[in-house]
Amino acid sequence: QVQLVESGGGLVQAGGSLRLSCAASGRTFGSYAMGWFRQAPGKEREFVAVVTRSGSNTYYADSVKGRFTISSDNANNTMYLQMNSLKPEDTAIYYCAARGYSGSFFYTRRDEYHYWGQGTQVTVSS
C-alpha cells in the first residue's frame, strides 16, 4: 500500500549536518504518522523521531533532542530528518517508517509501524 525510499545519507565529520529524506508513494493518505529509526552494527533498531500526518506533533528520542528535527511535506509526500551536531554514535543505517492507521500507539515500538524503507547509511567520523 505504501512504499518508502530513504535518501540523503553519507559520510560527515563530527559536528556536521545531514538531511535525510523519505519519499512515500502509494496510499500515503492512509498513514497516521511517519517516523525514523536507526540501527548500528550489533545493536537493535531504535526509535529516533516521529511526526504525525498533520505535522503538528513530533517526538524525539532523548539521544537526539535538540540536534535533530523531523518534518513532513504532505504536498510532496516526503518526510525529512535534519540532523545537526552529528556525533560518531549517530552512525547507523537510518530507516523511515509509516503507521497505517490512526489511534493511540507506542511510537517508539517498531511493531507499531506497518511500512518500512530500505534504509540509508549515515557515517559520522571523529
Tab-separated table of C-alpha atoms in Angstrom:
chain	number	residue	atom	x	y	z
A	1	GLN	CA	0.000	0.000	0.000
A	2	VAL	CA	2.802	2.406	0.895
A	3	GLN	CA	6.336	2.422	-0.454
A	4	LEU	CA	9.094	4.351	1.298
A	5	VAL	CA	12.510	5.293	-0.073
A	6	GLU	CA	15.187	6.989	2.015
A	7	SER	CA	17.964	9.187	0.681
A	8	GLY	CA	20.489	11.738	1.883
A	9	GLY	CA	22.825	9.575	3.901
A	10	GLY	CA	26.566	9.803	3.624
A	11	LEU	CA	29.829	10.440	5.407
A	12	VAL	CA	30.208	13.518	7.573
A	13	GLN	CA	32.631	14.795	10.186
A	14	ALA	CA	31.555	15.044	13.812
A	15	GLY	CA	29.719	18.304	14.352
A	16	GLY	CA	28.462	18.370	10.790
A	17	SER	CA	24.968	18.116	9.383
A	18	LEU	CA	22.955	15.933	7.058
A	19	ARG	CA	19.369	15.990	5.895
A	20	LEU	CA	17.643	12.699	5.250
A	21	SER	CA	14.592	12.409	3.039
A	22	CYS	CA	11.920	9.756	2.871
A	23	ALA	CA	9.758	9.750	-0.227
A	24	ALA	CA	6.431	7.989	0.109
A	25	SER	CA	4.259	6.634	-2.662
A	26	GLY	CA	1.098	4.603	-2.847
A	27	ARG	CA	-1.692	5.098	-0.334
A	28	THR	CA	0.150	7.735	1.639
A	29	PHE	CA	-3.109	9.327	2.733
A	30	GLY	CA	-3.679	6.329	4.944
A	31	SER	CA	-0.611	6.974	7.083
A	32	TYR	CA	-1.318	8.387	10.517
A	33	ALA	CA	2.313	9.005	11.393
A	34	MET	CA	5.791	8.610	9.965
A	35	GLY	CA	8.995	8.104	11.852
A	36	TRP	CA	12.696	7.454	11.714
A	37	PHE	CA	14.546	4.546	13.267
A	38	ARG	CA	18.212	3.683	13.134
A	39	GLN	CA	20.313	0.587	13.569
A	40	ALA	CA	24.016	0.474	14.300
A	41	PRO	CA	26.134	-2.674	13.817
A	42	GLY	CA	25.499	-5.169	16.583
A	43	LYS	CA	22.635	-3.159	18.042
A	44	GLU	CA	18.863	-3.304	17.830
A	45	ARG	CA	16.902	-0.924	15.676
A	46	GLU	CA	15.976	2.075	17.817
A	47	PHE	CA	13.476	4.889	17.624
A	48	VAL	CA	14.740	8.312	16.567
A	49	ALA	CA	11.777	10.591	15.840
A	50	VAL	CA	8.163	10.612	14.688
A	51	VAL	CA	5.794	13.158	13.162
A	52	THR	CA	2.024	12.905	12.835
A	53	ARG	CA	0.303	13.244	9.472
A	54	SER	CA	-0.699	16.814	10.270
A	55	GLY	CA	2.848	17.687	11.231
A	56	SER	CA	1.616	19.248	14.442
A	57	ASN	CA	3.098	16.672	16.788
A	58	THR	CA	6.659	15.476	16.942
A	59	TYR	CA	8.532	13.291	19.399
A	60	TYR	CA	12.232	12.545	19.696
A	61	ALA	CA	14.482	10.073	21.358
A	62	ASP	CA	16.413	11.644	24.222
A	63	SER	CA	19.659	10.971	22.407
A	64	VAL	CA	18.767	13.319	19.540
A	65	LYS	CA	16.671	16.023	21.204
A	66	GLY	CA	17.952	19.472	20.388
A	67	ARG	CA	20.024	18.193	17.474
A	68	PHE	CA	17.572	16.532	15.074
A	69	THR	CA	14.399	17.952	13.586
A	70	ILE	CA	11.714	15.878	11.889
A	71	SER	CA	9.311	17.447	9.418
A	72	SER	CA	6.935	16.497	6.640
A	73	ASP	CA	5.897	17.950	3.310
A	74	ASN	CA	2.496	16.492	2.590
A	75	ALA	CA	2.275	18.111	-0.836
A	76	ASN	CA	5.307	16.115	-1.942
A	77	ASN	CA	4.672	13.086	0.263
A	78	THR	CA	8.105	13.485	1.760
A	79	MET	CA	9.417	13.339	5.298
A	80	TYR	CA	12.710	14.840	6.398
A	81	LEU	CA	15.156	14.432	9.227
A	82	GLN	CA	17.505	17.365	9.660
A	83	MET	CA	20.487	16.175	11.662
A	84	ASN	CA	22.809	18.753	13.180
A	85	SER	CA	25.761	18.484	15.546
A	86	LEU	CA	26.285	14.904	14.486
A	87	LYS	CA	28.245	12.579	16.729
A	88	PRO	CA	30.061	9.324	15.938
A	89	GLU	CA	27.403	7.468	17.923
A	90	ASP	CA	24.838	8.641	15.361
A	91	THR	CA	26.458	6.293	12.847
A	92	ALA	CA	23.817	3.818	11.719
A	93	ILE	CA	21.514	2.811	8.937
A	94	TYR	CA	18.517	5.111	9.120
A	95	TYR	CA	15.095	3.777	8.199
A	96	CYS	CA	11.864	5.618	7.624
A	97	ALA	CA	8.624	4.003	8.665
A	98	ALA	CA	4.921	4.710	8.417
A	99	ARG	CA	1.983	3.769	10.588
A	100	GLY	CA	-1.000	2.707	8.531
A	101	TYR	CA	-3.888	3.754	10.727
A	102	SER	CA	-4.876	6.103	13.487
A	103	GLY	CA	-5.284	5.543	17.178
A	104	SER	CA	-3.113	5.659	20.252
A	105	PHE	CA	0.144	3.821	19.824
A	106	PHE	CA	3.580	3.407	21.315
A	107	TYR	CA	5.594	5.458	18.857
A	108	THR	CA	8.936	4.017	19.937
A	109	ARG	CA	7.974	0.434	19.093
A	110	ARG	CA	8.982	-0.984	15.734
A	111	ASP	CA	5.921	-3.183	15.519
A	112	GLU	CA	3.633	-0.145	15.644
A	113	TYR	CA	4.725	0.774	12.116
A	114	HIS	CA	3.448	-1.045	9.049
A	115	TYR	CA	5.684	0.147	6.210
A	116	TRP	CA	9.454	0.433	6.043
A	117	GLY	CA	12.052	1.763	3.656
A	118	GLN	CA	15.310	0.047	2.754
A	119	GLY	CA	17.470	2.407	4.798
A	120	THR	CA	20.238	4.900	4.131
A	121	GLN	CA	23.693	4.784	5.693
A	122	VAL	CA	24.889	7.641	7.873
A	123	THR	CA	28.515	7.573	8.967
A	124	VAL	CA	29.937	10.189	11.326
A	125	SER	CA	33.697	10.239	11.664
A	126	SER	CA	35.647	11.623	14.600
